[in-house]
C-alpha positions as a printed NumPy array, in Angstrom:
array([[ -81.503,  -14.647, -133.534],
       [ -79.456,  -17.859, -133.17 ],
       [ -80.886,  -21.248, -132.335],
       [ -77.804,  -22.203, -130.291],
       [ -75.478,  -20.515, -127.843],
       [ -72.171,  -21.595, -126.285],
       [ -69.944,  -20.321, -123.505],
       [ -67.09 ,  -21.292, -121.29 ],
       [ -65.387,  -20.172, -118.1  ],
       [ -62.495,  -21.213, -115.927],
       [ -63.048,  -21.862, -112.247],
       [ -60.685,  -22.285, -109.29 ],
       [ -62.341,  -25.588, -108.339],
       [ -61.593,  -29.22 , -108.862],
       [ -63.61 ,  -30.989, -111.571],
       [ -65.365,  -32.939, -108.858],
       [ -66.389,  -29.793, -107.014],
       [ -67.663,  -28.138, -110.21 ],
       [ -69.678,  -31.24 , -111.046],
       [ -71.166,  -31.376, -107.508],
       [ -72.169,  -27.68 , -107.696],
       [ -73.858,  -28.192, -111.071],
       [ -75.755,  -31.335, -110.054],
       [ -76.9  ,  -29.734, -106.816],
       [ -78.329,  -26.724, -108.643],
       [ -79.858,  -28.699, -111.514],
       [ -81.553,  -31.101, -109.085],
       [ -83.497,  -28.319, -107.371],
       [ -84.238,  -26.2  , -110.474],
       [ -87.841,  -26.982, -111.342],
       [ -87.368,  -26.332, -115.05 ],
       [ -84.158,  -28.302, -115.564],
       [ -83.78 ,  -32.085, -115.699],
       [ -80.527,  -34.072, -115.637],
       [ -80.736,  -36.679, -118.412],
       [ -77.221,  -38.091, -118.216],
       [ -73.988,  -37.719, -116.266],
       [ -70.811,  -39.501, -117.503],
       [ -67.091,  -39.451, -116.792],
       [ -64.815,  -38.417, -119.673],
       [ -61.097,  -38.869, -120.271],
       [ -60.393,  -35.526, -118.621],
       [ -63.423,  -34.832, -116.444],
       [ -67.175,  -35.16 , -116.76 ],
       [ -70.086,  -34.449, -119.085],
       [ -73.741,  -33.684, -118.329],
       [ -76.78 ,  -33.622, -120.521],
       [ -79.677,  -31.473, -119.333],
       [ -83.157,  -30.736, -120.655],
       [ -84.822,  -27.384, -120.055],
       [ -88.627,  -27.281, -120.052],
       [ -90.508,  -25.575, -122.854],
       [ -91.609,  -22.04 , -122.156],
       [ -92.707,  -18.789, -123.636],
       [ -89.686,  -18.548, -125.919],
       [ -89.172,  -22.185, -126.844],
       [ -91.784,  -24.595, -128.178],
       [ -90.102,  -27.824, -126.987],
       [ -87.502,  -26.591, -124.566],
       [ -83.739,  -26.686, -124.946],
       [ -81.055,  -29.325, -124.885],
       [ -78.039,  -28.302, -122.725],
       [ -74.687,  -30.017, -122.967],
       [ -72.024,  -29.39 , -120.274],
       [ -68.357,  -30.469, -120.305],
       [ -66.207,  -30.179, -117.213],
       [ -62.489,  -30.322, -118.208],
       [ -59.874,  -30.843, -115.54 ],
       [ -57.001,  -28.331, -116.004],
       [ -55.322,  -29.022, -112.68 ],
       [ -55.952,  -30.159, -109.103],
       [ -57.871,  -26.956, -108.37 ],
       [ -58.638,  -25.484, -111.815],
       [ -61.482,  -26.489, -114.182],
       [ -62.777,  -25.32 , -117.525],
       [ -66.552,  -25.574, -117.894],
       [ -67.998,  -25.489, -121.406],
       [ -71.742,  -25.163, -122.06 ],
       [ -73.834,  -25.445, -125.208],
       [ -77.627,  -24.855, -125.308],
       [ -79.816,  -25.435, -128.451],
       [ -83.492,  -25.412, -129.276],
       [ -85.221,  -28.797, -129.319],
       [ -87.777,  -27.577, -131.91 ],
       [ -86.083,  -27.856, -135.295],
       [ -88.641,  -25.613, -137.014],
       [ -88.337,  -22.753, -134.555],
       [ -86.286,  -20.022, -136.163],
       [ -85.344,  -17.832, -133.148],
       [ -84.577,  -18.395, -129.468],
       [ -85.118,  -14.828, -128.255],
       [ -82.055,  -15.053, -126.063],
       [ -83.16 ,  -18.21 , -124.199],
       [ -80.062,  -20.28 , -125.136],
       [ -77.662,  -17.531, -124.033],
       [ -79.593,  -17.211, -120.772],
       [ -79.213,  -21.005, -120.215],
       [ -75.514,  -20.821, -120.759],
       [ -75.051,  -17.92 , -118.315],
       [ -77.284,  -19.622, -115.787],
       [ -75.396,  -22.898, -115.888],
       [ -72.078,  -21.16 , -115.484],
       [ -73.441,  -19.194, -112.514],
       [ -74.355,  -22.589, -110.898],
       [ -70.667,  -23.483, -110.69 ],
       [ -69.875,  -20.296, -108.792],
       [ -72.904,  -20.284, -106.487],
       [ -74.917,  -23.516, -106.323],
       [ -78.562,  -22.903, -105.47 ],
       [ -80.456,  -24.578, -102.729],
       [ -84.085,  -25.714, -102.662],
       [ -84.961,  -22.634, -100.561],
       [ -83.359,  -20.229, -103.05 ],
       [ -85.062,  -21.911, -106.003],
       [ -88.419,  -21.797, -104.241],
       [ -87.902,  -18.033, -103.527],
       [ -86.883,  -17.466, -107.158],
       [ -90.041,  -19.187, -108.413],
       [ -92.108,  -16.925, -106.209],
       [ -90.608,  -13.981, -108.058],
       [ -91.55 ,  -15.558, -111.331],
       [ -95.253,  -15.568, -110.463],
       [ -97.271,  -12.818, -112.087],
       [ -97.022,   -9.658, -109.983],
       [ -97.852,   -6.104, -110.969],
       [ -94.85 ,   -3.805, -111.079],
       [ -95.099,   -0.456, -109.341],
       [ -93.311,    1.224, -112.237],
       [ -91.871,    0.354, -115.657],
       [ -89.175,    2.721, -116.95 ],
       [ -87.095,    2.662, -120.167],
       [ -83.346,    2.642, -119.421],
       [ -79.957,    1.696, -120.707],
       [ -77.866,   -0.926, -118.897],
       [ -74.263,    0.235, -118.725],
       [ -72.676,   -2.61 , -116.733],
       [ -72.227,   -3.829, -113.171],
       [ -74.113,   -7.152, -113.201],
       [ -71.558,  -10.004, -113.415],
       [ -73.614,  -12.235, -115.739],
       [ -74.657,   -9.562, -118.238],
       [ -71.519,   -8.278, -119.937],
       [ -72.935,   -6.234, -122.839],
       [ -74.587,   -2.844, -122.666],
       [ -78.162,   -2.73 , -123.916],
       [ -81.425,   -0.734, -123.994],
       [ -84.383,   -2.223, -122.124],
       [ -86.936,   -1.674, -119.404],
       [ -86.489,   -1.529, -115.618],
       [ -89.427,   -3.122, -113.773],
       [ -89.672,   -1.868, -110.203],
       [ -91.663,   -4.303, -107.949],
       [ -92.504,   -4.147, -104.204],
       [ -89.665,   -6.51 , -103.416],
       [ -87.16 ,   -6.32 , -106.314],
       [ -86.059,   -4.602, -109.48 ],
       [ -85.784,   -6.446, -112.791],
       [ -84.055,   -5.486, -116.037],
       [ -85.697,   -6.798, -119.217],
       [ -84.677,   -6.857, -122.895],
       [ -87.599,   -8.755, -124.437],
       [ -87.259,  -11.118, -121.408],
       [ -85.813,  -10.806, -117.883],
       [ -82.055,  -10.438, -117.834],
       [ -81.622,  -10.253, -114.077],
       [ -83.362,   -9.418, -110.847],
       [ -82.081,   -7.832, -107.628],
       [ -84.061,   -8.134, -104.381],
       [ -84.62 ,   -4.751, -102.699],
       [ -83.248,   -6.227,  -99.457],
       [ -79.897,   -6.621, -101.243],
       [ -79.799,   -2.998, -102.456],
       [ -77.567,   -0.869, -100.251],
       [ -77.894,    2.486, -101.979],
       [ -78.882,    4.266, -105.155],
       [ -77.087,    7.45 , -106.283],
       [ -77.409,    9.87 , -109.213],
       [ -74.384,   11.37 , -110.963],
       [ -73.797,   13.332, -114.147],
       [ -71.368,   11.397, -116.264],
       [ -68.748,   14.017, -115.567],
       [ -69.233,   13.658, -111.787],
       [ -68.877,    9.906, -112.206],
       [ -65.588,   10.311, -113.995],
       [ -64.335,   12.588, -111.237],
       [ -65.325,   10.193, -108.433],
       [ -63.978,    7.071, -110.062],
       [ -60.902,    6.6  , -112.218],
       [ -61.404,    5.032, -115.677],
       [ -59.586,    1.891, -114.394],
       [ -61.881,    1.719, -111.354],
       [ -64.983,    2.142, -113.522],
       [ -63.85 ,   -0.761, -115.734],
       [ -63.218,   -2.862, -112.635],
       [ -66.726,   -2.11 , -111.443],
       [ -68.111,   -3.247, -114.761],
       [ -69.029,    0.12 , -116.375],
       [ -69.397,   -0.566, -120.066],
       [ -70.318,    2.816, -121.645],
       [ -68.09 ,    5.826, -120.973],
       [ -67.125,    7.32 , -124.347],
       [ -69.021,   10.592, -124.659],
       [ -68.173,   14.24 , -125.439],
       [ -67.475,   16.424, -122.381],
       [ -70.564,   18.57 , -122.932],
       [ -72.803,   15.536, -123.007],
       [ -71.092,   14.147, -119.921],
       [ -72.186,   17.269, -117.998],
       [ -75.772,   17.049, -119.222],
       [ -76.439,   13.317, -119.117],
       [ -76.617,   11.322, -115.902],
       [ -76.075,    7.869, -114.59 ],
       [ -77.865,    5.99 , -111.741],
       [ -75.597,    3.773, -109.688],
       [ -77.127,    1.022, -107.562],
       [ -74.886,   -0.578, -104.944],
       [ -76.056,   -4.08 , -104.074],
       [ -74.927,   -7.371, -102.597],
       [ -74.508,  -10.534, -104.641],
       [ -72.703,  -13.712, -103.526],
       [ -71.395,  -12.015, -100.4  ],
       [ -69.788,   -9.162, -102.372],
       [ -70.722,   -5.489, -103.032],
       [ -71.365,   -4.672, -106.648],
       [ -72.32 ,   -1.473, -108.458],
       [ -74.993,   -1.43 , -111.202],
       [ -74.899,    1.409, -113.77 ],
       [ -78.11 ,    2.596, -115.444],
       [ -79.134,    5.62 , -117.476],
       [ -82.512,    6.602, -118.98 ],
       [ -81.155,    6.08 , -122.493],
       [ -78.157,    7.104, -124.602],
       [ -79.581,   10.578, -125.354],
       [ -81.219,   11.24 , -122.006],
       [ -80.643,   14.328, -119.922],
       [ -80.996,   14.49 , -116.129],
       [ -84.844,   14.462, -115.999],
       [ -85.518,   10.867, -117.057],
       [ -82.582,    9.606, -114.955],
       [ -83.942,   11.459, -111.894],
       [ -87.259,    9.595, -112.355],
       [ -85.337,    6.329, -112.681],
       [ -83.381,    7.084, -109.475],
       [ -86.497,    8.193, -107.557],
       [ -88.404,    5.037, -108.533],
       [ -85.686,    2.776, -107.052],
       [ -85.439,    4.896, -103.893],
       [ -89.22 ,    4.885, -103.388],
       [ -89.369,    1.074, -103.718],
       [ -86.502,    0.677, -101.275],
       [ -87.998,    3.026,  -98.714],
       [ -91.43 ,    1.374,  -98.946],
       [ -89.809,   -2.057,  -98.659],
       [ -87.944,   -1.019,  -95.533],
       [ -91.152,    0.372,  -94.007],
       [ -92.971,   -2.953,  -94.584],
       [ -90.098,   -4.928,  -92.989],
       [ -90.135,   -2.668,  -89.933]])
């Protein structure tokens, strides 16, 4: 695994707004520390240190460049690398840092959100742990992968070695189960791609036998649709268990809130 990761994204914000969103989020994130902020010829640069953790011996050094493309258009470039020169692998931590920083530009976090997020990071026993394949639908995870779905009393989490994302149960609107063929009949291929579905190439027979769980949820004021399946070779049984686990957690969470 690499010791460094990079990424970039364009935003419909001024360079000043992008810088403000980043600094606001970094200032309340308990594991990130702003070391330096400077003005460049075409925008700004930030140097950030991420605390050491389970997957990095000395933490990571994060460099951010905010390039002004126009009055209301900015390119944000991010590089994250391990501080420990002798550590051979980052286990995805640098890529997670890059995606996290870019998400700060879109939706700056507040102290209240960061506190709530840290609550979720405390050890808590999941109700169920189920193997599954992520097939798209989460905006900051753009590659399909095989991992584990952790179902908690207040959220679901998708892990591949480490947590990739979490969705609070209160933000889940519905969970549905389709065969892959039913999914193709309900949504056009263009619509599936727009929703973020990443894995659709399969023989027609397998499409009738295999199944996909769709989870409709809210993120950043928008409705999104998450696509999960038990695994690439699964039939309906394992996906039914996956679907039922999410429904049970949602029902029990609603009962507690009432």
